[in-house]
PDB file of C-alpha atoms and ligand atoms in Angstrom:
ATOM      1  CA  MET A 172     -21.821 -87.613 -37.144  1.00  0.00           C
ATOM      2  CA  THR A 173     -25.304 -86.845 -35.806  1.00  0.00           C
ATOM      3  CA  LYS A 174     -28.042 -87.967 -38.176  1.00  0.00           C
ATOM      4  CA  THR A 175     -31.172 -86.004 -38.984  1.00  0.00           C
ATOM      5  CA  ALA A 176     -34.683 -87.338 -39.553  1.00  0.00           C
ATOM      6  CA  LEU A 177     -37.489 -85.337 -41.134  1.00  0.00           C
ATOM      7  CA  ILE A 178     -40.840 -86.516 -39.787  1.00  0.00           C
ATOM      8  CA  THR A 179     -44.084 -85.256 -41.316  1.00  0.00           C
ATOM      9  CA  GLY A 180     -47.310 -85.092 -39.342  1.00  0.00           C
ATOM     10  CA  ALA A 181     -45.349 -84.882 -36.104  1.00  0.00           C
ATOM     11  CA  THR A 182     -47.935 -83.017 -34.021  1.00  0.00           C
ATOM     12  CA  ALA A 183     -49.519 -86.244 -32.731  1.00  0.00           C
ATOM     13  CA  GLY A 184     -49.579 -90.026 -32.856  1.00  0.00           C
ATOM     14  CA  PHE A 185     -46.916 -91.907 -34.803  1.00  0.00           C
ATOM     15  CA  GLY A 186     -45.092 -88.732 -35.837  1.00  0.00           C
ATOM     16  CA  ALA A 187     -44.628 -87.319 -32.335  1.00  0.00           C
ATOM     17  CA  ALA A 188     -43.693 -90.744 -30.939  1.00  0.00           C
ATOM     18  CA  THR A 189     -41.171 -91.232 -33.753  1.00  0.00           C
ATOM     19  CA  ALA A 190     -39.583 -87.852 -33.089  1.00  0.00           C
ATOM     20  CA  ARG A 191     -39.210 -88.770 -29.408  1.00  0.00           C
ATOM     21  CA  ARG A 192     -37.728 -92.179 -30.256  1.00  0.00           C
ATOM     22  CA  PHE A 193     -35.098 -90.834 -32.638  1.00  0.00           C
ATOM     23  CA  VAL A 194     -34.074 -87.954 -30.346  1.00  0.00           C
ATOM     24  CA  ALA A 195     -33.682 -90.472 -27.505  1.00  0.00           C
ATOM     25  CA  GLU A 196     -31.175 -92.276 -29.757  1.00  0.00           C
ATOM     26  CA  GLY A 197     -29.158 -89.119 -30.421  1.00  0.00           C
ATOM     27  CA  TRP A 198     -30.678 -88.068 -33.753  1.00  0.00           C
ATOM     28  CA  LYS A 199     -31.731 -84.535 -34.654  1.00  0.00           C
ATOM     29  CA  VAL A 200     -35.261 -84.173 -35.988  1.00  0.00           C
ATOM     30  CA  ILE A 201     -37.162 -81.845 -38.261  1.00  0.00           C
ATOM     31  CA  VAL A 202     -40.808 -82.044 -37.262  1.00  0.00           C
ATOM     32  CA  THR A 203     -43.534 -80.851 -39.596  1.00  0.00           C
ATOM     33  CA  GLY A 204     -47.234 -80.218 -39.258  1.00  0.00           C
ATOM     34  CA  ARG A 205     -49.956 -77.613 -39.435  1.00  0.00           C
ATOM     35  CA  ARG A 206     -50.400 -76.852 -35.730  1.00  0.00           C
ATOM     36  CA  VAL A 207     -47.663 -74.437 -34.754  1.00  0.00           C
ATOM     37  CA  GLU A 208     -48.349 -74.527 -30.988  1.00  0.00           C
ATOM     38  CA  ARG A 209     -48.007 -78.300 -30.923  1.00  0.00           C
ATOM     39  CA  LEU A 210     -44.836 -78.186 -33.018  1.00  0.00           C
ATOM     40  CA  ASP A 211     -43.290 -75.563 -30.721  1.00  0.00           C
ATOM     41  CA  ALA A 212     -44.243 -77.586 -27.640  1.00  0.00           C
ATOM     42  CA  LEU A 213     -42.707 -80.715 -29.189  1.00  0.00           C
ATOM     43  CA  VAL A 214     -39.468 -78.908 -30.054  1.00  0.00           C
ATOM     44  CA  SER A 215     -39.181 -77.671 -26.435  1.00  0.00           C
ATOM     45  CA  GLU A 216     -39.968 -81.121 -25.061  1.00  0.00           C
ATOM     46  CA  LEU A 217     -37.337 -82.691 -27.315  1.00  0.00           C
ATOM     47  CA  GLY A 218     -34.617 -80.350 -26.041  1.00  0.00           C
ATOM     48  CA  GLY A 219     -34.945 -77.185 -28.080  1.00  0.00           C
ATOM     49  CA  ALA A 220     -33.372 -75.711 -31.190  1.00  0.00           C
ATOM     50  CA  GLY A 221     -30.125 -77.683 -31.073  1.00  0.00           C
ATOM     51  CA  VAL A 222     -31.992 -80.957 -31.404  1.00  0.00           C
ATOM     52  CA  ALA A 223     -35.273 -80.255 -33.158  1.00  0.00           C
ATOM     53  CA  HIS A 224     -36.499 -77.848 -35.790  1.00  0.00           C
ATOM     54  CA  ALA A 225     -40.147 -77.196 -36.614  1.00  0.00           C
ATOM     55  CA  LEU A 226     -41.514 -76.546 -40.095  1.00  0.00           C
ATOM     56  CA  CYS A 227     -45.132 -75.446 -40.125  1.00  0.00           C
ATOM     57  CA  PHE A 228     -47.042 -75.930 -43.395  1.00  0.00           C
ATOM     58  CA  ASP A 229     -49.930 -77.769 -44.963  1.00  0.00           C
ATOM     59  CA  ILE A 230     -48.650 -80.926 -46.686  1.00  0.00           C
ATOM     60  CA  GLN A 231     -51.306 -80.439 -49.389  1.00  0.00           C
ATOM     61  CA  ASP A 232     -49.435 -77.322 -50.564  1.00  0.00           C
ATOM     62  CA  ALA A 233     -46.405 -78.355 -52.682  1.00  0.00           C
ATOM     63  CA  ASP A 234     -45.052 -74.786 -52.883  1.00  0.00           C
ATOM     64  CA  ALA A 235     -45.190 -74.503 -49.100  1.00  0.00           C
ATOM     65  CA  ILE A 236     -43.186 -77.736 -48.808  1.00  0.00           C
ATOM     66  CA  THR A 237     -40.480 -76.394 -51.130  1.00  0.00           C
ATOM     67  CA  LYS A 238     -40.303 -73.087 -49.266  1.00  0.00           C
ATOM     68  CA  ALA A 239     -40.130 -74.839 -45.897  1.00  0.00           C
ATOM     69  CA  ILE A 240     -37.291 -77.133 -46.981  1.00  0.00           C
ATOM     70  CA  ASP A 241     -35.417 -74.207 -48.553  1.00  0.00           C
ATOM     71  CA  SER A 242     -35.697 -72.381 -45.215  1.00  0.00           C
ATOM     72  CA  LEU A 243     -33.863 -75.065 -43.227  1.00  0.00           C
ATOM     73  CA  PRO A 244     -30.866 -73.728 -41.303  1.00  0.00           C
ATOM     74  CA  PRO A 245     -27.512 -75.316 -42.292  1.00  0.00           C
ATOM     75  CA  GLU A 246     -27.435 -77.509 -39.187  1.00  0.00           C
ATOM     76  CA  PHE A 247     -30.694 -79.179 -40.280  1.00  0.00           C
ATOM     77  CA  SER A 248     -30.278 -79.117 -44.048  1.00  0.00           C
ATOM     78  CA  ALA A 249     -28.634 -82.537 -44.469  1.00  0.00           C
ATOM     79  CA  ILE A 250     -31.359 -85.166 -44.164  1.00  0.00           C
ATOM     80  CA  ASP A 251     -30.643 -88.854 -43.515  1.00  0.00           C
ATOM     81  CA  LEU A 252     -34.187 -90.123 -43.099  1.00  0.00           C
ATOM     82  CA  LEU A 253     -37.577 -89.016 -44.344  1.00  0.00           C
ATOM     83  CA  VAL A 254     -40.541 -90.431 -42.433  1.00  0.00           C
ATOM     84  CA  ASN A 255     -43.622 -89.725 -44.528  1.00  0.00           C
ATOM     85  CA  ASN A 256     -46.159 -90.044 -41.750  1.00  0.00           C
ATOM     86  CA  ALA A 257     -48.620 -87.219 -42.487  1.00  0.00           C
ATOM     87  CA  GLY A 258     -51.905 -88.692 -43.583  1.00  0.00           C
ATOM     88  CA  LEU A 259     -55.485 -89.115 -42.558  1.00  0.00           C
ATOM     89  CA  ALA A 260     -58.700 -91.041 -42.999  1.00  0.00           C
ATOM     90  CA  LEU A 261     -62.016 -89.222 -43.175  1.00  0.00           C
ATOM     91  CA  GLY A 262     -65.093 -91.305 -42.579  1.00  0.00           C
ATOM     92  CA  THR A 263     -66.066 -94.953 -42.703  1.00  0.00           C
ATOM     93  CA  SER A 264     -69.230 -94.600 -44.797  1.00  0.00           C
ATOM     94  CA  PRO A 265     -69.966 -96.631 -47.905  1.00  0.00           C
ATOM     95  CA  ALA A 266     -68.783 -94.977 -51.115  1.00  0.00           C
ATOM     96  CA  GLN A 267     -72.284 -94.079 -52.172  1.00  0.00           C
ATOM     97  CA  GLU A 268     -72.711 -91.996 -49.037  1.00  0.00           C
ATOM     98  CA  CYS A 269     -69.283 -90.349 -48.951  1.00  0.00           C
ATOM     99  CA  ASN A 270     -68.499 -86.705 -49.255  1.00  0.00           C
ATOM    100  CA  LEU A 271     -66.379 -85.980 -52.352  1.00  0.00           C
ATOM    101  CA  SER A 272     -64.404 -83.254 -50.624  1.00  0.00           C
ATOM    102  CA  ASP A 273     -63.341 -85.757 -47.915  1.00  0.00           C
ATOM    103  CA  TRP A 274     -62.095 -88.060 -50.665  1.00  0.00           C
ATOM    104  CA  MET A 275     -60.130 -85.245 -52.296  1.00  0.00           C
ATOM    105  CA  THR A 276     -58.593 -84.242 -48.954  1.00  0.00           C
ATOM    106  CA  MET A 277     -57.373 -87.815 -48.416  1.00  0.00           C
ATOM    107  CA  ILE A 278     -55.926 -87.985 -51.931  1.00  0.00           C
ATOM    108  CA  ASP A 279     -54.280 -84.568 -51.615  1.00  0.00           C
ATOM    109  CA  THR A 280     -52.760 -85.365 -48.219  1.00  0.00           C
ATOM    110  CA  ASN A 281     -51.946 -89.065 -48.347  1.00  0.00           C
ATOM    111  CA  THR A 282     -50.722 -89.294 -51.932  1.00  0.00           C
ATOM    112  CA  LYS A 283     -49.993 -85.880 -53.440  1.00  0.00           C
ATOM    113  CA  GLY A 284     -48.512 -84.494 -50.212  1.00  0.00           C
ATOM    114  CA  LEU A 285     -46.339 -87.563 -49.711  1.00  0.00           C
ATOM    115  CA  VAL A 286     -45.147 -87.497 -53.321  1.00  0.00           C
ATOM    116  CA  ALA A 287     -44.330 -83.793 -53.157  1.00  0.00           C
ATOM    117  CA  MET A 288     -42.393 -84.111 -49.907  1.00  0.00           C
ATOM    118  CA  THR A 289     -40.460 -87.086 -51.243  1.00  0.00           C
ATOM    119  CA  ARG A 290     -39.510 -85.311 -54.459  1.00  0.00           C
ATOM    120  CA  VAL A 291     -38.446 -82.136 -52.662  1.00  0.00           C
ATOM    121  CA  VAL A 292     -36.009 -83.915 -50.326  1.00  0.00           C
ATOM    122  CA  LEU A 293     -34.902 -86.744 -52.610  1.00  0.00           C
ATOM    123  CA  ASP A 294     -31.627 -85.161 -53.706  1.00  0.00           C
ATOM    124  CA  LYS A 295     -30.698 -84.547 -50.074  1.00  0.00           C
ATOM    125  CA  LEU A 296     -31.418 -88.203 -49.259  1.00  0.00           C
ATOM    126  CA  ILE A 297     -29.303 -89.376 -52.196  1.00  0.00           C
ATOM    127  CA  GLU A 298     -26.428 -87.165 -51.010  1.00  0.00           C
ATOM    128  CA  ARG A 299     -26.512 -88.899 -47.603  1.00  0.00           C
ATOM    129  CA  LYS A 300     -27.363 -92.416 -48.835  1.00  0.00           C
ATOM    130  CA  GLY A 301     -30.378 -91.974 -46.596  1.00  0.00           C
ATOM    131  CA  ALA A 302     -33.699 -93.719 -46.180  1.00  0.00           C
ATOM    132  CA  ILE A 303     -37.406 -93.169 -46.676  1.00  0.00           C
ATOM    133  CA  VAL A 304     -40.034 -94.753 -44.457  1.00  0.00           C
ATOM    134  CA  ASN A 305     -43.552 -94.336 -45.781  1.00  0.00           C
ATOM    135  CA  LEU A 306     -46.553 -94.937 -43.553  1.00  0.00           C
ATOM    136  CA  ALA A 307     -49.043 -96.973 -45.541  1.00  0.00           C
ATOM    137  CA  SER A 308     -51.641 -99.143 -43.800  1.00  0.00           C
ATOM    138  CA  ILE A 309     -53.097-102.624 -43.707  1.00  0.00           C
ATOM    139  CA  ALA A 310     -55.821-100.906 -45.755  1.00  0.00           C
ATOM    140  CA  ALA A 311     -53.318-101.014 -48.644  1.00  0.00           C
ATOM    141  CA  ASN A 312     -53.421-104.814 -48.522  1.00  0.00           C
ATOM    142  CA  TRP A 313     -56.911-105.667 -47.347  1.00  0.00           C
ATOM    143  CA  PRO A 314     -60.124-103.982 -48.445  1.00  0.00           C
ATOM    144  CA  TYR A 315     -62.803-103.415 -45.822  1.00  0.00           C
ATOM    145  CA  PRO A 316     -66.196-101.702 -45.867  1.00  0.00           C
ATOM    146  CA  GLY A 317     -65.797 -97.944 -45.651  1.00  0.00           C
ATOM    147  CA  GLY A 318     -62.095 -98.113 -46.530  1.00  0.00           C
ATOM    148  CA  ASN A 319     -62.696 -97.025 -50.153  1.00  0.00           C
ATOM    149  CA  VAL A 320     -60.509 -93.985 -50.892  1.00  0.00           C
ATOM    150  CA  TYR A 321     -58.434 -94.266 -47.722  1.00  0.00           C
ATOM    151  CA  GLY A 322     -57.358 -97.798 -48.673  1.00  0.00           C
ATOM    152  CA  ALA A 323     -56.685 -96.712 -52.232  1.00  0.00           C
ATOM    153  CA  THR A 324     -54.403 -93.885 -51.096  1.00  0.00           C
ATOM    154  CA  LYS A 325     -52.461 -96.299 -48.916  1.00  0.00           C
ATOM    155  CA  ALA A 326     -52.136 -98.807 -51.780  1.00  0.00           C
ATOM    156  CA  PHE A 327     -50.642 -95.907 -53.730  1.00  0.00           C
ATOM    157  CA  VAL A 328     -48.169 -95.249 -50.913  1.00  0.00           C
ATOM    158  CA  GLN A 329     -47.132 -98.889 -50.849  1.00  0.00           C
ATOM    159  CA  GLN A 330     -46.689 -99.141 -54.616  1.00  0.00           C
ATOM    160  CA  PHE A 331     -44.935 -95.765 -54.807  1.00  0.00           C
ATOM    161  CA  SER A 332     -42.489 -97.021 -52.165  1.00  0.00           C
ATOM    162  CA  LEU A 333     -41.681-100.148 -54.162  1.00  0.00           C
ATOM    163  CA  GLY A 334     -41.512 -98.203 -57.411  1.00  0.00           C
ATOM    164  CA  ILE A 335     -39.049 -95.602 -56.236  1.00  0.00           C
ATOM    165  CA  ARG A 336     -36.861 -98.368 -54.848  1.00  0.00           C
ATOM    166  CA  CYS A 337     -36.313 -99.435 -58.458  1.00  0.00           C
ATOM    167  CA  ASP A 338     -35.364 -95.920 -59.496  1.00  0.00           C
ATOM    168  CA  LEU A 339     -33.054 -95.460 -56.524  1.00  0.00           C
ATOM    169  CA  ALA A 340     -31.103 -98.659 -57.186  1.00  0.00           C
ATOM    170  CA  GLY A 341     -27.414 -97.893 -56.898  1.00  0.00           C
ATOM    171  CA  THR A 342     -27.891 -94.724 -54.839  1.00  0.00           C
ATOM    172  CA  GLY A 343     -27.784 -96.469 -51.469  1.00  0.00           C
ATOM    173  CA  VAL A 344     -31.148 -94.937 -50.524  1.00  0.00           C
ATOM    174  CA  ARG A 345     -33.448 -97.390 -48.774  1.00  0.00           C
ATOM    175  CA  VAL A 346     -37.229 -97.278 -49.000  1.00  0.00           C
ATOM    176  CA  THR A 347     -39.747 -98.993 -46.744  1.00  0.00           C
ATOM    177  CA  SER A 348     -43.528 -99.128 -46.651  1.00  0.00           C
ATOM    178  CA  ILE A 349     -44.864 -99.754 -43.155  1.00  0.00           C
ATOM    179  CA  GLU A 350     -48.440-100.987 -43.005  1.00  0.00           C
ATOM    180  CA  PRO A 351     -49.914-100.711 -39.513  1.00  0.00           C
ATOM    181  CA  GLY A 352     -53.217-102.197 -38.462  1.00  0.00           C
ATOM    182  CA  LEU A 353     -55.316-101.191 -35.473  1.00  0.00           C
ATOM    183  CA  CYS A 354     -53.411 -98.481 -33.618  1.00  0.00           C
ATOM    184  CA  GLU A 355     -54.692 -96.215 -30.887  1.00  0.00           C
ATOM    185  CA  SER A 356     -54.179 -92.599 -31.874  1.00  0.00           C
ATOM    186  CA  GLU A 357     -55.844 -89.336 -32.804  1.00  0.00           C
ATOM    187  CA  PHE A 358     -56.199 -90.848 -36.304  1.00  0.00           C
ATOM    188  CA  THR A 359     -59.478 -92.463 -35.230  1.00  0.00           C
ATOM    189  CA  LEU A 360     -60.862 -89.272 -33.700  1.00  0.00           C
ATOM    190  CA  VAL A 361     -60.128 -87.495 -36.999  1.00  0.00           C
ATOM    191  CA  ARG A 362     -61.719 -90.314 -38.973  1.00  0.00           C
ATOM    192  CA  THR A 363     -64.899 -90.267 -36.901  1.00  0.00           C
ATOM    193  CA  GLY A 364     -65.191 -86.471 -36.801  1.00  0.00           C
ATOM    194  CA  GLY A 365     -64.272 -86.411 -33.105  1.00  0.00           C
ATOM    195  CA  ASN A 366     -66.674 -89.160 -31.989  1.00  0.00           C
ATOM    196  CA  GLN A 367     -65.215 -90.221 -28.633  1.00  0.00           C
ATOM    197  CA  GLU A 368     -67.813 -92.970 -28.221  1.00  0.00           C
ATOM    198  CA  ALA A 369     -66.812 -94.577 -31.544  1.00  0.00           C
ATOM    199  CA  TYR A 370     -63.166 -94.216 -30.561  1.00  0.00           C
ATOM    200  CA  ASP A 371     -63.717 -95.946 -27.214  1.00  0.00           C
ATOM    201  CA  LYS A 372     -65.788 -98.703 -28.832  1.00  0.00           C
ATOM    202  CA  LEU A 373     -63.152 -99.442 -31.465  1.00  0.00           C
ATOM    203  CA  TYR A 374     -60.359 -99.924 -28.966  1.00  0.00           C
ATOM    204  CA  ARG A 375     -62.276-101.491 -26.067  1.00  0.00           C
ATOM    205  CA  GLY A 376     -60.640-104.779 -25.082  1.00  0.00           C
ATOM    206  CA  ALA A 377     -58.514-104.828 -28.265  1.00  0.00           C
ATOM    207  CA  ASP A 378     -55.089-104.009 -26.825  1.00  0.00           C
ATOM    208  CA  PRO A 379     -54.247-102.027 -29.975  1.00  0.00           C
ATOM    209  CA  ILE A 380     -50.819-101.027 -31.196  1.00  0.00           C
ATOM    210  CA  GLN A 381     -49.611 -97.760 -29.650  1.00  0.00           C
ATOM    211  CA  PRO A 382     -47.778 -94.947 -31.450  1.00  0.00           C
ATOM    212  CA  GLU A 383     -44.618 -95.869 -29.523  1.00  0.00           C
ATOM    213  CA  ASP A 384     -44.763 -99.373 -31.052  1.00  0.00           C
ATOM    214  CA  ILE A 385     -44.730 -97.913 -34.558  1.00  0.00           C
ATOM    215  CA  ALA A 386     -41.944 -95.491 -33.556  1.00  0.00           C
ATOM    216  CA  GLU A 387     -39.945 -98.516 -32.399  1.00  0.00           C
ATOM    217  CA  THR A 388     -40.622-100.286 -35.704  1.00  0.00           C
ATOM    218  CA  ILE A 389     -39.493 -97.261 -37.710  1.00  0.00           C
ATOM    219  CA  PHE A 390     -36.372 -96.960 -35.582  1.00  0.00           C
ATOM    220  CA  TRP A 391     -35.595-100.640 -36.122  1.00  0.00           C
ATOM    221  CA  VAL A 392     -36.038-100.337 -39.899  1.00  0.00           C
ATOM    222  CA  ALA A 393     -33.791 -97.250 -39.982  1.00  0.00           C
ATOM    223  CA  SER A 394     -31.127 -98.878 -37.817  1.00  0.00           C
ATOM    224  CA  LEU A 395     -30.587-102.019 -39.892  1.00  0.00           C
ATOM    225  CA  PRO A 396     -27.223-102.429 -41.609  1.00  0.00           C
ATOM    226  CA  PRO A 397     -27.028-100.307 -44.784  1.00  0.00           C
ATOM    227  CA  HIS A 398     -27.083-103.353 -47.067  1.00  0.00           C
ATOM    228  CA  MET A 399     -30.554-104.363 -45.797  1.00  0.00           C
ATOM    229  CA  ASN A 400     -33.826-102.971 -47.118  1.00  0.00           C
ATOM    230  CA  VAL A 401     -37.191-103.837 -45.597  1.00  0.00           C
ATOM    231  CA  ASN A 402     -39.510-103.414 -48.582  1.00  0.00           C
ATOM    232  CA  SER A 403     -42.823-103.583 -46.829  1.00  0.00           C
ATOM    233  CA  LEU A 404     -43.782-104.458 -43.304  1.00  0.00           C
ATOM    234  CA  GLU A 405     -47.338-105.171 -42.168  1.00  0.00           C
ATOM    235  CA  VAL A 406     -47.915-104.883 -38.427  1.00  0.00           C
ATOM    236  CA  MET A 407     -51.097-105.755 -36.520  1.00  0.00           C
ATOM    237  CA  PRO A 408     -51.933-106.121 -32.854  1.00  0.00           C
ATOM    238  CA  VAL A 409     -52.249-109.771 -31.833  1.00  0.00           C
ATOM    239  CA  SER A 410     -55.978-109.168 -31.312  1.00  0.00           C
ATOM    240  CA  GLN A 411     -56.520-108.326 -34.994  1.00  0.00           C
ATOM    241  CA  SER A 412     -56.835-110.917 -37.764  1.00  0.00           C
ATOM    242  CA  TRP A 413     -59.000-111.637 -40.826  1.00  0.00           C
ATOM    243  CA  SER A 414     -62.656-112.426 -41.295  1.00  0.00           C
ATOM    244  CA  PRO A 415     -64.314-114.617 -43.904  1.00  0.00           C
ATOM    245  CA  PHE A 416     -65.281-112.995 -47.208  1.00  0.00           C
ATOM    246  CA  ALA A 417     -68.682-111.331 -47.094  1.00  0.00           C
ATOM    247  CA  ILE A 418     -71.356-112.953 -49.240  1.00  0.00           C
ATOM    248  CA  HIS A 419     -74.495-111.005 -49.991  1.00  0.00           C
ATOM    249  CA  ARG A 420     -77.381-113.426 -50.505  1.00  0.00           C
ATOM    250  CA  LYS A 421     -80.676-112.677 -52.243  1.00  0.00           C
TER     251      LYS A 421
HETATM  252  C1  8X3 B 796     -55.079 -97.525 -40.114  1.00  0.00           C
HETATM  253  C2  8X3 B 796     -55.478 -98.937 -39.906  1.00  0.00           C
HETATM  254  O1  8X3 B 796     -57.374-100.625 -39.960  1.00  0.00           O
HETATM  255  O2  8X3 B 796     -58.011 -98.286 -39.845  1.00  0.00           O
HETATM  256  O3  8X3 B 796     -54.462 -97.330 -41.320  1.00  0.00           O
HETATM  257  O4  8X3 B 796     -57.134 -99.198 -41.895  1.00  0.00           O
HETATM  258  S1  8X3 B 796     -57.061 -99.243 -40.431  1.00  0.00           S
END
C-alpha cells in the first residue's frame, strides 16, 4: 500500500527536498507551508493531485492546523510519517540586543507549532504504526554565541522527541530527532534578514550539507526495519567541528 508523509515547512530547503525524495520512492506527500504559490508549484512538480496535496496555513496557529488536517481528502487522510520540519532562526545577536518579538516567533513556530502539529496527527500515526521525524539542530546540543532562543527551541524539540517516545511505547510509532549542523538553505537568509553577503560568507569554502543530504537522512531513518528506532541523529558537514571553550579574561 502506498505510504503518505506529511512534511511541514515544505516550501523550501529540507522540506521541499524531503517531499521530492519521498515521492521519488513512491510515497504520497502532504506538503504544508504559508506560501501558497510555492506549495502549488511543488505539487505540480511532484506530479499533481494524485501524488501530493498542499495544506496552506501558519504553523503558529493551532486552530488552522486542526482545520487543515480535518480538510484532508480520504486519499490523503491516513498518515504514515510526520516530518516536523517547519522552523526558523531569527538573528544571531547577543541576548541583550535581541528583539523580543523575534524570540516569541521562534518559540511559537519551532516549539508550539511543532507540538500542535504532532498532537493533531498523533492518533492517525498510531493507527498506522507510523513515525515522526523532528528537525532539531546541533544548536540543541551545543551552545554558541547568538544561538540563545533558537538553540533553546531546538533543545525542546530534541527532548520532546525523546519524551513522546516513552509515551508511545507499545504503539509501534517511532520518533527521531535529527540535529543538522551547517546546511546551505534559505534558513540562513531568513536568519540574517535577507543578507546575501552574510549568507555567502558563511558558506564560502565550507562545503556545507545540502537539503538533499538531509532528505536522504530522513528517508533512511524512515526506511529502517520497523523494530529499529533512531532516537537522535546529529549530522555535520566534514568541515564543521568544535572550538575550544571561550574564556573572557579581565
Ligand atoms: C541550523 C544549524 O549551526 O545554525 O540549525 O545552529 S546552526
